[in-house]
Amino acid sequence: MTLRGRAPRRGRALRDLRIIRDGALLVRGDRIAALGTRRRVESLRGARRAEKLNLGGRVVLPGFVDSHTHLVFPASRAAEYEQRIAGATYEKIARSGGGIRSTVESLRRATPRALHDRAAAHLREFAAHGTTTIEAKSGYGLDWKSELKILTIVAELHQEQPLDVTATFLGAHVLPDEFQRRPEAYVDLLTRAWIPTVATAGLAEFCDVFCDRGAFTVGQSRRILSAGRACGLVPRIHAEQLAHTGAAKLAIEMQAASADHLDKSDRDDIRALALSNVVCTMLPGCSFHLGLRRYAPARELIEAGAIVALATDFNPGTSPTVSMPMILSLACTQMRMTPAEAISAATINAAYSLRQHDRVGSIEVGKYADLAAFDVADHREIPYYFGVNLCSLTMKRGAIIHHKIP
Ligand SMILES: [Zn+2]
């Protein structure tokens, strides 16, 4: 499945995976040098002395692009998981000092080494499930020293590879305890000090806000994202997850790269998003893990012509999974996306939302050799089998970073 051609994809184009049967590709250095049927590629002059990797009988696709993760955190929140099963809601747990604030408290105490090693282990698991590029947000520090600690680790992980890791500054995740009664003072701190410093130091490419009930208002979010944009950080927004707030419309107004979640978006939002270039990133792992019945309106968004993407939202509170294949299963079964639509959403459209569609997200000459091979007979079997990892090989920039082929 090459997914080559125009990006991003909307509507019916999401179903066009550009499959080459009995295909092959030639990798030179970190890039794809040629692509086509096996016969054609094997006859190329440059292919004769190439090392051969036989993936016969498997499905090969572009490595997944996971455009929404909270990669760096100190520990699981399994105790809350148990409380929720017993009936407590996510918001009730948050009000009683659990939730994001409990992760913040332990992250502030954690050493950079421990956080780094934990995140690096997660990256190896992402790779083992076919993911080759991820976005990673700060937002569990919420004081300058701790936010800097997270962004520094993200930069180190990108340097070390095996995955490309793009940083997003999410200082506006929730209000830190020290600012509970002074939200505007915290917004001032973000807009006047932290955001300009993050941008100047090149510590992030994007600026995100959790614009929702219990987090930041539309007005505060507008100030924060405007400050980011003024110094070159592209906006992203956590929108319409817990309540309908108007965050999706704000995403359009701010020309955000993406509006993420959208579970509570209404018809008016869908129509407006479809006319925009904002990528609608759906995160079905959250609804699944929180045991909610409501998922983002994928069918309506696709039929209206919106740009849709899928991501894990990997985080300890609401979506502790690194598995894009599991996200595809949820998208197909719970949101009625077709397997092909889900695959387009998890590769080329996600790459577009990270502004990296010129180098990742599809298998095309000149792009990075970022590939995932699955032990399945056709692409529909990737979401069809769930709870099992059938990814047998992952390649990042031409290097094999995961394999279990005998
Ligand atoms: Zn998130």
mmCIF file of C-alpha atoms and ligand atoms in Angstrom:
data_model
loop_
_atom_site.group_PDB
_atom_site.id
_atom_site.type_symbol
_atom_site.label_atom_id
_atom_site.label_comp_id
_atom_site.label_asym_id
_atom_site.label_seq_id
_atom_site.Cartn_x
_atom_site.Cartn_y
_atom_site.Cartn_z
ATOM 1 C CA MET A 1 0.000 0.000 0.000
ATOM 2 C CA THR A 2 1.790 3.121 -1.135
ATOM 3 C CA LEU A 3 -0.818 5.827 -0.402
ATOM 4 C CA ARG A 4 1.039 7.985 -2.898
ATOM 5 C CA GLY A 5 -0.553 10.939 -4.605
ATOM 6 C CA ARG A 6 -2.160 14.101 -3.352
ATOM 7 C CA ALA A 7 -2.176 14.914 0.348
ATOM 8 C CA PRO A 8 -4.234 15.380 2.398
ATOM 9 C CA ARG A 9 -7.038 13.013 1.448
ATOM 10 C CA ARG A 10 -10.715 13.783 1.854
ATOM 11 C CA GLY A 11 -13.935 11.866 1.174
ATOM 12 C CA ARG A 12 -13.697 9.009 -1.311
ATOM 13 C CA ALA A 13 -9.964 9.535 -1.808
ATOM 14 C CA LEU A 14 -9.447 8.063 1.672
ATOM 15 C CA ARG A 15 -10.292 4.657 0.239
ATOM 16 C CA ASP A 16 -7.637 4.732 -2.448
ATOM 17 C CA LEU A 17 -4.592 3.017 -0.977
ATOM 18 C CA ARG A 18 -2.696 2.796 -4.288
ATOM 19 C CA ILE A 19 -1.874 -0.875 -3.872
ATOM 20 C CA ILE A 20 0.892 -2.499 -5.895
ATOM 21 C CA ARG A 21 0.573 -6.287 -5.978
ATOM 22 C CA ASP A 22 3.851 -8.193 -5.839
ATOM 23 C CA GLY A 23 5.527 -4.861 -5.257
ATOM 24 C CA ALA A 24 9.093 -3.963 -4.368
ATOM 25 C CA LEU A 25 11.055 -0.912 -3.499
ATOM 26 C CA LEU A 26 14.656 0.118 -3.565
ATOM 27 C CA VAL A 27 16.075 1.941 -0.569
ATOM 28 C CA ARG A 28 19.200 4.061 -0.824
ATOM 29 C CA GLY A 29 20.474 5.524 2.423
ATOM 30 C CA ASP A 30 17.448 6.746 4.327
ATOM 31 C CA ARG A 31 15.233 7.319 1.267
ATOM 32 C CA ILE A 32 13.104 5.418 -1.194
ATOM 33 C CA ALA A 33 14.962 5.415 -4.515
ATOM 34 C CA ALA A 34 12.551 3.367 -6.661
ATOM 35 C CA LEU A 35 9.178 1.731 -6.393
ATOM 36 C CA GLY A 36 6.970 -0.509 -8.520
ATOM 37 C CA THR A 37 6.312 -4.158 -9.292
ATOM 38 C CA ARG A 38 8.992 -6.568 -8.131
ATOM 39 C CA ARG A 39 9.940 -7.402 -11.715
ATOM 40 C CA ARG A 40 10.497 -3.800 -12.613
ATOM 41 C CA VAL A 41 12.410 -2.856 -9.464
ATOM 42 C CA GLU A 42 14.616 -5.965 -9.578
ATOM 43 C CA SER A 43 15.649 -5.143 -13.120
ATOM 44 C CA LEU A 44 16.896 -1.673 -12.205
ATOM 45 C CA ARG A 45 20.631 -1.211 -12.423
ATOM 46 C CA GLY A 46 20.827 0.114 -8.863
ATOM 47 C CA ALA A 47 18.995 -2.948 -7.547
ATOM 48 C CA ARG A 48 21.419 -5.594 -8.762
ATOM 49 C CA ARG A 49 23.929 -5.208 -5.989
ATOM 50 C CA ALA A 50 21.424 -4.241 -3.340
ATOM 51 C CA GLU A 51 20.948 -6.290 -0.207
ATOM 52 C CA LYS A 52 17.600 -8.080 -0.518
ATOM 53 C CA LEU A 53 14.953 -8.207 2.164
ATOM 54 C CA ASN A 54 12.211 -10.664 1.333
ATOM 55 C CA LEU A 55 8.794 -9.631 2.652
ATOM 56 C CA GLY A 56 6.929 -12.049 0.402
ATOM 57 C CA GLY A 57 3.340 -12.805 1.405
ATOM 58 C CA ARG A 58 3.076 -9.763 3.658
ATOM 59 C CA VAL A 59 1.349 -6.420 3.443
ATOM 60 C CA VAL A 60 3.695 -3.426 3.502
ATOM 61 C CA LEU A 61 2.483 0.080 4.223
ATOM 62 C CA PRO A 62 3.988 3.431 5.219
ATOM 63 C CA GLY A 63 4.994 3.464 8.882
ATOM 64 C CA PHE A 64 2.175 4.853 11.016
ATOM 65 C CA VAL A 65 2.322 8.520 11.968
ATOM 66 C CA ASP A 66 0.953 8.987 15.484
ATOM 67 C CA SER A 67 0.130 12.680 15.599
ATOM 68 C CA HIS A 68 -1.082 12.957 19.210
ATOM 69 C CA THR A 69 0.789 11.469 22.182
ATOM 70 C CA HIS A 70 1.753 12.478 25.708
ATOM 71 C CA LEU A 71 4.916 10.362 25.566
ATOM 72 C CA VAL A 72 6.823 11.486 28.656
ATOM 73 C CA PHE A 73 5.220 10.557 31.987
ATOM 74 C CA PRO A 74 6.479 8.907 35.166
ATOM 75 C CA ALA A 75 3.988 6.125 35.956
ATOM 76 C CA SER A 76 0.704 4.492 35.055
ATOM 77 C CA ARG A 77 -2.586 5.520 36.685
ATOM 78 C CA ALA A 78 -3.874 1.988 37.132
ATOM 79 C CA ALA A 79 -5.413 2.854 40.524
ATOM 80 C CA GLU A 80 -7.709 5.391 38.838
ATOM 81 C CA TYR A 81 -8.601 2.836 36.217
ATOM 82 C CA GLU A 82 -9.914 0.675 39.016
ATOM 83 C CA GLN A 83 -11.780 3.622 40.602
ATOM 84 C CA ARG A 84 -13.474 4.380 37.297
ATOM 85 C CA ILE A 85 -14.562 0.788 36.922
ATOM 86 C CA ALA A 86 -16.158 1.142 40.371
ATOM 87 C CA GLY A 87 -18.126 4.167 39.110
ATOM 88 C CA ALA A 88 -16.054 7.355 39.547
ATOM 89 C CA THR A 89 -15.963 9.607 36.463
ATOM 90 C CA TYR A 90 -12.790 10.981 34.892
ATOM 91 C CA GLU A 91 -13.761 14.515 35.918
ATOM 92 C CA LYS A 92 -14.646 13.518 39.486
ATOM 93 C CA ILE A 93 -11.248 11.866 39.896
ATOM 94 C CA ALA A 94 -9.607 15.005 38.511
ATOM 95 C CA ARG A 95 -11.450 17.244 41.019
ATOM 96 C CA SER A 96 -10.265 15.126 43.932
ATOM 97 C CA GLY A 97 -6.600 15.626 43.023
ATOM 98 C CA GLY A 98 -6.211 12.596 40.777
ATOM 99 C CA GLY A 99 -6.033 12.653 37.005
ATOM 100 C CA ILE A 100 -3.561 14.902 35.205
ATOM 101 C CA ARG A 101 -2.575 16.663 38.465
ATOM 102 C CA SER A 102 -1.389 13.425 40.060
ATOM 103 C CA THR A 103 0.848 12.758 37.055
ATOM 104 C CA VAL A 104 2.161 16.339 37.327
ATOM 105 C CA GLU A 105 3.037 15.854 40.968
ATOM 106 C CA SER A 106 5.043 12.693 40.333
ATOM 107 C CA LEU A 107 6.672 14.015 37.145
ATOM 108 C CA ARG A 108 8.039 17.020 39.002
ATOM 109 C CA ARG A 109 9.796 14.647 41.396
ATOM 110 C CA ALA A 110 11.041 12.198 38.741
ATOM 111 C CA THR A 111 14.640 12.339 37.517
ATOM 112 C CA PRO A 112 15.304 13.147 33.857
ATOM 113 C CA ARG A 113 17.064 9.781 33.515
ATOM 114 C CA ALA A 114 14.065 7.787 34.737
ATOM 115 C CA LEU A 115 11.666 9.736 32.502
ATOM 116 C CA HIS A 116 13.955 9.380 29.512
ATOM 117 C CA ASP A 117 14.401 5.633 29.929
ATOM 118 C CA ARG A 118 10.698 5.032 30.340
ATOM 119 C CA ALA A 119 9.882 7.073 27.223
ATOM 120 C CA ALA A 120 12.624 5.323 25.232
ATOM 121 C CA ALA A 121 11.109 1.959 26.174
ATOM 122 C CA HIS A 122 7.723 3.199 24.974
ATOM 123 C CA LEU A 123 9.281 4.276 21.674
ATOM 124 C CA ARG A 124 10.573 0.741 21.109
ATOM 125 C CA GLU A 125 7.001 -0.487 21.632
ATOM 126 C CA PHE A 126 5.637 2.092 19.186
ATOM 127 C CA ALA A 127 8.161 0.788 16.653
ATOM 128 C CA ALA A 128 7.144 -2.812 17.315
ATOM 129 C CA HIS A 129 3.567 -1.900 16.344
ATOM 130 C CA GLY A 130 4.534 -0.280 13.036
ATOM 131 C CA THR A 131 4.802 3.386 14.049
ATOM 132 C CA THR A 132 7.747 5.387 12.688
ATOM 133 C CA THR A 133 6.876 9.027 13.494
ATOM 134 C CA ILE A 134 5.183 10.468 16.550
ATOM 135 C CA GLU A 135 4.262 13.805 18.027
ATOM 136 C CA ALA A 136 4.935 14.222 21.769
ATOM 137 C CA LYS A 137 3.439 16.882 24.021
ATOM 138 C CA SER A 138 4.732 18.430 27.211
ATOM 139 C CA GLY A 139 2.090 19.357 29.788
ATOM 140 C CA TYR A 140 2.775 17.120 32.780
ATOM 141 C CA GLY A 141 5.279 19.574 34.258
ATOM 142 C CA LEU A 142 3.319 22.848 34.422
ATOM 143 C CA ASP A 143 6.203 24.677 36.011
ATOM 144 C CA TRP A 144 9.040 25.987 33.908
ATOM 145 C CA LYS A 145 11.709 23.600 35.158
ATOM 146 C CA SER A 146 9.543 20.533 34.611
ATOM 147 C CA GLU A 147 8.170 21.575 31.217
ATOM 148 C CA LEU A 148 11.761 22.188 30.126
ATOM 149 C CA LYS A 149 12.704 18.742 31.472
ATOM 150 C CA ILE A 150 10.060 17.113 29.240
ATOM 151 C CA LEU A 151 10.907 19.105 26.103
ATOM 152 C CA THR A 152 14.610 18.369 26.551
ATOM 153 C CA ILE A 153 13.895 14.636 26.805
ATOM 154 C CA VAL A 154 11.738 14.790 23.661
ATOM 155 C CA ALA A 155 14.591 16.497 21.781
ATOM 156 C CA GLU A 156 17.077 13.867 23.001
ATOM 157 C CA LEU A 157 14.793 11.011 21.972
ATOM 158 C CA HIS A 158 14.446 12.473 18.487
ATOM 159 C CA GLN A 159 18.234 12.689 18.227
ATOM 160 C CA GLU A 160 18.716 9.137 19.460
ATOM 161 C CA GLN A 161 15.923 7.756 17.245
ATOM 162 C CA PRO A 162 14.681 5.062 16.315
ATOM 163 C CA LEU A 163 11.597 7.251 15.746
ATOM 164 C CA ASP A 164 11.175 10.839 14.646
ATOM 165 C CA VAL A 165 9.627 12.672 17.585
ATOM 166 C CA THR A 166 8.076 16.098 16.998
ATOM 167 C CA ALA A 167 7.571 18.298 20.055
ATOM 168 C CA THR A 168 4.431 20.204 21.028
ATOM 169 C CA PHE A 169 4.335 22.641 23.937
ATOM 170 C CA LEU A 170 1.227 21.970 26.041
ATOM 171 C CA GLY A 171 1.867 24.260 29.007
ATOM 172 C CA ALA A 172 -1.904 24.850 28.863
ATOM 173 C CA HIS A 173 -2.868 21.295 29.782
ATOM 174 C CA VAL A 174 -4.646 22.095 33.065
ATOM 175 C CA LEU A 175 -4.168 24.866 35.600
ATOM 176 C CA PRO A 176 -1.328 23.954 37.971
ATOM 177 C CA ASP A 177 -2.286 23.860 41.668
ATOM 178 C CA GLU A 178 -0.288 27.028 42.400
ATOM 179 C CA PHE A 179 -2.559 28.979 40.002
ATOM 180 C CA GLN A 180 -5.968 27.498 40.886
ATOM 181 C CA ARG A 181 -7.369 30.883 41.905
ATOM 182 C CA ARG A 182 -5.431 32.936 39.360
ATOM 183 C CA PRO A 183 -6.018 31.419 35.921
ATOM 184 C CA GLU A 184 -5.335 34.701 34.115
ATOM 185 C CA ALA A 185 -1.967 35.020 35.841
ATOM 186 C CA TYR A 186 -1.033 31.583 34.513
ATOM 187 C CA VAL A 187 -2.135 32.535 30.991
ATOM 188 C CA ASP A 188 0.014 35.688 31.300
ATOM 189 C CA LEU A 189 2.989 33.569 32.321
ATOM 190 C CA LEU A 190 2.470 31.261 29.354
ATOM 191 C CA THR A 191 1.996 33.990 26.783
ATOM 192 C CA ARG A 192 4.628 36.443 28.021
ATOM 193 C CA ALA A 193 7.390 34.154 29.210
ATOM 194 C CA TRP A 194 7.224 30.427 28.517
ATOM 195 C CA ILE A 195 5.882 30.375 24.953
ATOM 196 C CA PRO A 196 8.380 32.943 23.599
ATOM 197 C CA THR A 197 11.234 31.096 25.340
ATOM 198 C CA VAL A 198 10.165 27.692 23.997
ATOM 199 C CA ALA A 199 9.929 29.134 20.479
ATOM 200 C CA THR A 200 13.255 30.986 20.632
ATOM 201 C CA ALA A 201 15.062 27.915 21.924
ATOM 202 C CA GLY A 202 13.519 25.753 19.186
ATOM 203 C CA LEU A 203 12.117 23.375 21.791
ATOM 204 C CA ALA A 204 8.775 22.809 20.046
ATOM 205 C CA GLU A 205 7.189 23.126 16.653
ATOM 206 C CA PHE A 206 3.585 23.290 17.846
ATOM 207 C CA CYS A 207 1.624 24.896 20.671
ATOM 208 C CA ASP A 208 -1.424 23.083 22.052
ATOM 209 C CA VAL A 209 -4.224 23.918 24.511
ATOM 210 C CA PHE A 210 -6.647 21.662 26.362
ATOM 211 C CA CYS A 211 -9.710 23.824 25.673
ATOM 212 C CA ASP A 212 -12.474 22.123 27.631
ATOM 213 C CA ARG A 213 -14.621 22.117 30.736
ATOM 214 C CA GLY A 214 -12.266 22.010 33.733
ATOM 215 C CA ALA A 215 -9.280 23.199 31.674
ATOM 216 C CA PHE A 216 -9.001 26.407 29.580
ATOM 217 C CA THR A 217 -11.799 28.562 28.126
ATOM 218 C CA VAL A 218 -12.056 29.526 24.476
ATOM 219 C CA GLY A 219 -10.930 33.070 25.346
ATOM 220 C CA GLN A 220 -7.857 31.874 27.233
ATOM 221 C CA SER A 221 -7.069 29.348 24.511
ATOM 222 C CA ARG A 222 -7.230 32.063 21.851
ATOM 223 C CA ARG A 223 -4.719 34.165 23.784
ATOM 224 C CA ILE A 224 -2.360 31.230 24.263
ATOM 225 C CA LEU A 225 -2.472 29.997 20.682
ATOM 226 C CA SER A 226 -2.140 33.540 19.315
ATOM 227 C CA ALA A 227 0.969 34.061 21.429
ATOM 228 C CA GLY A 228 2.370 30.793 20.078
ATOM 229 C CA ARG A 229 1.584 31.669 16.500
ATOM 230 C CA ALA A 230 3.157 35.115 16.880
ATOM 231 C CA CYS A 231 6.483 33.447 17.573
ATOM 232 C CA GLY A 232 6.167 30.682 15.007
ATOM 233 C CA LEU A 233 4.547 27.815 16.940
ATOM 234 C CA VAL A 234 1.741 26.254 14.885
ATOM 235 C CA PRO A 235 -1.499 25.786 16.880
ATOM 236 C CA ARG A 236 -3.128 22.442 17.736
ATOM 237 C CA ILE A 237 -6.169 22.113 20.031
ATOM 238 C CA HIS A 238 -7.721 19.506 22.317
ATOM 239 C CA ALA A 239 -11.314 20.227 21.269
ATOM 240 C CA GLU A 240 -14.853 19.117 22.143
ATOM 241 C CA GLN A 241 -13.854 16.083 24.221
ATOM 242 C CA LEU A 242 -15.675 16.402 27.559
ATOM 243 C CA ALA A 243 -18.065 19.227 26.682
ATOM 244 C CA HIS A 244 -19.033 21.292 23.650
ATOM 245 C CA THR A 245 -17.167 24.576 24.146
ATOM 246 C CA GLY A 246 -16.604 26.109 20.700
ATOM 247 C CA ALA A 247 -13.015 24.862 20.520
ATOM 248 C CA ALA A 248 -13.502 23.371 17.037
ATOM 249 C CA LYS A 249 -14.502 26.789 15.696
ATOM 250 C CA LEU A 250 -11.508 28.310 17.451
ATOM 251 C CA ALA A 251 -9.281 25.776 15.669
ATOM 252 C CA ILE A 252 -10.579 27.059 12.343
ATOM 253 C CA GLU A 253 -10.216 30.697 13.359
ATOM 254 C CA MET A 254 -6.623 30.069 14.450
ATOM 255 C CA GLN A 255 -5.834 28.011 11.315
ATOM 256 C CA ALA A 256 -4.715 25.236 13.621
ATOM 257 C CA ALA A 257 -2.893 22.217 12.225
ATOM 258 C CA SER A 258 -5.393 19.982 14.001
ATOM 259 C CA ALA A 259 -8.438 19.830 16.248
ATOM 260 C CA ASP A 260 -8.206 16.681 18.329
ATOM 261 C CA HIS A 261 -10.870 14.498 20.011
ATOM 262 C CA LEU A 262 -14.122 16.111 18.652
ATOM 263 C CA ASP A 263 -16.363 13.558 20.407
ATOM 264 C CA LYS A 264 -18.856 16.321 21.276
ATOM 265 C CA SER A 265 -18.658 18.282 18.012
ATOM 266 C CA ASP A 266 -22.021 19.183 16.478
ATOM 267 C CA ARG A 267 -23.317 19.447 12.913
ATOM 268 C CA ASP A 268 -22.310 23.038 12.601
ATOM 269 C CA ASP A 269 -18.737 22.220 13.664
ATOM 270 C CA ILE A 270 -18.574 19.358 11.181
ATOM 271 C CA ARG A 271 -19.710 21.571 8.310
ATOM 272 C CA ALA A 272 -17.184 24.269 9.224
ATOM 273 C CA LEU A 273 -14.308 21.816 9.737
ATOM 274 C CA ALA A 274 -15.011 20.219 6.353
ATOM 275 C CA LEU A 275 -14.497 23.586 4.649
ATOM 276 C CA SER A 276 -11.183 24.151 6.440
ATOM 277 C CA ASN A 277 -7.674 22.699 6.321
ATOM 278 C CA VAL A 278 -7.780 21.788 10.012
ATOM 279 C CA VAL A 279 -7.109 18.074 10.437
ATOM 280 C CA CYS A 280 -9.781 16.381 12.564
ATOM 281 C CA THR A 281 -7.763 13.979 14.686
ATOM 282 C CA MET A 282 -9.903 11.321 16.301
ATOM 283 C CA LEU A 283 -8.686 9.450 19.355
ATOM 284 C CA PRO A 284 -10.952 6.439 19.873
ATOM 285 C CA GLY A 285 -8.580 4.906 22.446
ATOM 286 C CA CYS A 286 -9.948 7.442 24.991
ATOM 287 C CA SER A 287 -13.595 6.479 24.649
ATOM 288 C CA PHE A 288 -12.607 2.826 24.743
ATOM 289 C CA HIS A 289 -10.403 3.083 27.828
ATOM 290 C CA LEU A 290 -12.852 5.354 29.678
ATOM 291 C CA GLY A 291 -15.684 2.965 28.835
ATOM 292 C CA LEU A 292 -17.707 5.665 27.051
ATOM 293 C CA ARG A 293 -20.264 4.876 24.381
ATOM 294 C CA ARG A 294 -19.727 8.073 22.423
ATOM 295 C CA TYR A 295 -17.012 8.279 19.780
ATOM 296 C CA ALA A 296 -16.082 11.093 17.402
ATOM 297 C CA PRO A 297 -18.458 11.416 14.419
ATOM 298 C CA ALA A 298 -16.087 9.884 11.871
ATOM 299 C CA ARG A 299 -18.697 9.079 9.204
ATOM 300 C CA GLU A 300 -20.207 12.545 9.285
ATOM 301 C CA LEU A 301 -16.782 14.184 9.100
ATOM 302 C CA ILE A 302 -15.695 12.002 6.183
ATOM 303 C CA GLU A 303 -18.931 12.470 4.279
ATOM 304 C CA ALA A 304 -18.802 16.237 4.782
ATOM 305 C CA GLY A 305 -15.280 16.234 3.297
ATOM 306 C CA ALA A 306 -13.175 16.962 6.378
ATOM 307 C CA ILE A 307 -9.531 15.898 6.633
ATOM 308 C CA VAL A 308 -9.536 13.089 9.206
ATOM 309 C CA ALA A 309 -6.627 11.528 11.087
ATOM 310 C CA LEU A 310 -6.344 8.873 13.791
ATOM 311 C CA ALA A 311 -3.906 8.812 16.711
ATOM 312 C CA THR A 312 -3.384 6.910 19.955
ATOM 313 C CA ASP A 313 -3.392 9.866 22.413
ATOM 314 C CA PHE A 314 -0.928 7.664 24.324
ATOM 315 C CA ASN A 315 -1.132 8.878 27.954
ATOM 316 C CA PRO A 316 -1.472 7.315 31.405
ATOM 317 C CA GLY A 317 -4.965 8.600 32.221
ATOM 318 C CA THR A 318 -7.229 8.024 29.251
ATOM 319 C CA SER A 319 -5.457 6.034 26.546
ATOM 320 C CA PRO A 320 -2.514 3.903 27.624
ATOM 321 C CA THR A 321 -1.791 2.280 24.280
ATOM 322 C CA VAL A 322 1.017 2.605 21.752
ATOM 323 C CA SER A 323 -0.795 0.418 19.231
ATOM 324 C CA MET A 324 -1.996 2.088 16.042
ATOM 325 C CA PRO A 325 -3.382 -1.276 14.812
ATOM 326 C CA MET A 326 -5.643 -1.304 17.896
ATOM 327 C CA ILE A 327 -6.727 2.278 17.103
ATOM 328 C CA LEU A 328 -7.587 1.146 13.571
ATOM 329 C CA SER A 329 -9.694 -1.703 14.995
ATOM 330 C CA LEU A 330 -11.597 0.783 17.191
ATOM 331 C CA ALA A 331 -12.045 3.217 14.297
ATOM 332 C CA CYS A 332 -13.519 0.499 12.111
ATOM 333 C CA THR A 333 -15.686 -1.278 14.672
ATOM 334 C CA GLN A 334 -16.842 1.668 16.800
ATOM 335 C CA MET A 335 -16.734 4.570 14.335
ATOM 336 C CA ARG A 336 -17.602 2.680 11.157
ATOM 337 C CA MET A 337 -14.596 3.782 9.182
ATOM 338 C CA THR A 338 -13.565 1.348 6.465
ATOM 339 C CA PRO A 339 -10.142 -0.271 6.899
ATOM 340 C CA ALA A 340 -8.797 1.783 3.972
ATOM 341 C CA GLU A 341 -10.120 5.056 5.415
ATOM 342 C CA ALA A 342 -8.558 4.232 8.770
ATOM 343 C CA ILE A 343 -5.196 3.455 7.175
ATOM 344 C CA SER A 344 -5.189 6.753 5.230
ATOM 345 C CA ALA A 345 -6.105 8.585 8.435
ATOM 346 C CA ALA A 346 -3.226 6.945 10.328
ATOM 347 C CA THR A 347 -0.552 7.609 7.725
ATOM 348 C CA ILE A 348 -0.722 10.341 5.081
ATOM 349 C CA ASN A 349 -3.345 12.552 6.744
ATOM 350 C CA ALA A 350 -1.611 12.310 10.100
ATOM 351 C CA ALA A 351 1.649 13.286 8.364
ATOM 352 C CA TYR A 352 -0.151 16.298 6.895
ATOM 353 C CA SER A 353 -1.278 17.363 10.362
ATOM 354 C CA LEU A 354 2.371 17.341 11.486
ATOM 355 C CA ARG A 355 3.399 19.290 8.342
ATOM 356 C CA GLN A 356 5.601 16.330 7.341
ATOM 357 C CA HIS A 357 3.688 14.993 4.343
ATOM 358 C CA ASP A 358 6.611 15.913 2.082
ATOM 359 C CA ARG A 359 8.797 13.278 3.766
ATOM 360 C CA VAL A 360 6.635 10.676 5.570
ATOM 361 C CA GLY A 361 3.114 9.186 5.457
ATOM 362 C CA SER A 362 3.296 7.457 2.071
ATOM 363 C CA ILE A 363 5.663 5.226 0.118
ATOM 364 C CA GLU A 364 7.013 7.451 -2.642
ATOM 365 C CA VAL A 365 10.342 8.040 -4.306
ATOM 366 C CA GLY A 366 12.278 10.672 -2.356
ATOM 367 C CA LYS A 367 10.488 10.142 0.927
ATOM 368 C CA TYR A 368 12.028 8.474 3.976
ATOM 369 C CA ALA A 369 12.078 4.672 3.806
ATOM 370 C CA ASP A 370 9.618 4.421 6.716
ATOM 371 C CA LEU A 371 7.745 1.130 6.397
ATOM 372 C CA ALA A 372 5.733 -1.400 8.363
ATOM 373 C CA ALA A 373 5.174 -4.997 7.228
ATOM 374 C CA PHE A 374 2.277 -6.991 8.599
ATOM 375 C CA ASP A 375 1.805 -10.749 8.624
ATOM 376 C CA VAL A 376 -1.607 -10.552 6.953
ATOM 377 C CA ALA A 377 -3.046 -11.498 3.575
ATOM 378 C CA ASP A 378 -4.722 -8.171 2.828
ATOM 379 C CA HIS A 379 -5.002 -4.713 4.366
ATOM 380 C CA ARG A 380 -8.407 -5.338 5.961
ATOM 381 C CA GLU A 381 -6.873 -7.916 8.256
ATOM 382 C CA ILE A 382 -4.814 -5.227 10.024
ATOM 383 C CA PRO A 383 -7.874 -3.844 11.907
ATOM 384 C CA TYR A 384 -9.747 -7.150 11.696
ATOM 385 C CA TYR A 385 -7.394 -8.942 14.082
ATOM 386 C CA PHE A 386 -7.352 -7.060 17.378
ATOM 387 C CA GLY A 387 -5.428 -7.453 20.597
ATOM 388 C CA VAL A 388 -2.576 -9.156 18.770
ATOM 389 C CA ASN A 389 0.483 -7.583 17.184
ATOM 390 C CA LEU A 390 0.988 -8.791 13.609
ATOM 391 C CA CYS A 391 3.629 -6.226 12.702
ATOM 392 C CA SER A 392 6.617 -8.325 11.671
ATOM 393 C CA LEU A 393 9.012 -5.629 10.496
ATOM 394 C CA THR A 394 9.395 -1.887 10.911
ATOM 395 C CA MET A 395 11.899 0.244 9.009
ATOM 396 C CA LYS A 396 12.744 3.850 9.900
ATOM 397 C CA ARG A 397 14.810 5.961 7.508
ATOM 398 C CA GLY A 398 16.096 2.773 5.895
ATOM 399 C CA ALA A 399 17.128 1.090 9.166
ATOM 400 C CA ILE A 400 15.325 -1.960 10.514
ATOM 401 C CA ILE A 401 14.114 -1.015 13.985
ATOM 402 C CA HIS A 402 11.883 -4.013 14.683
ATOM 403 C CA HIS A 403 11.676 -7.460 13.181
ATOM 404 C CA LYS A 404 10.358 -10.856 14.032
ATOM 405 C CA ILE A 405 10.752 -12.547 10.694
ATOM 406 C CA PRO A 406 12.441 -15.941 11.077
HETATM 407 ZN ZN ZN B 1 -4.189 14.551 24.456
#
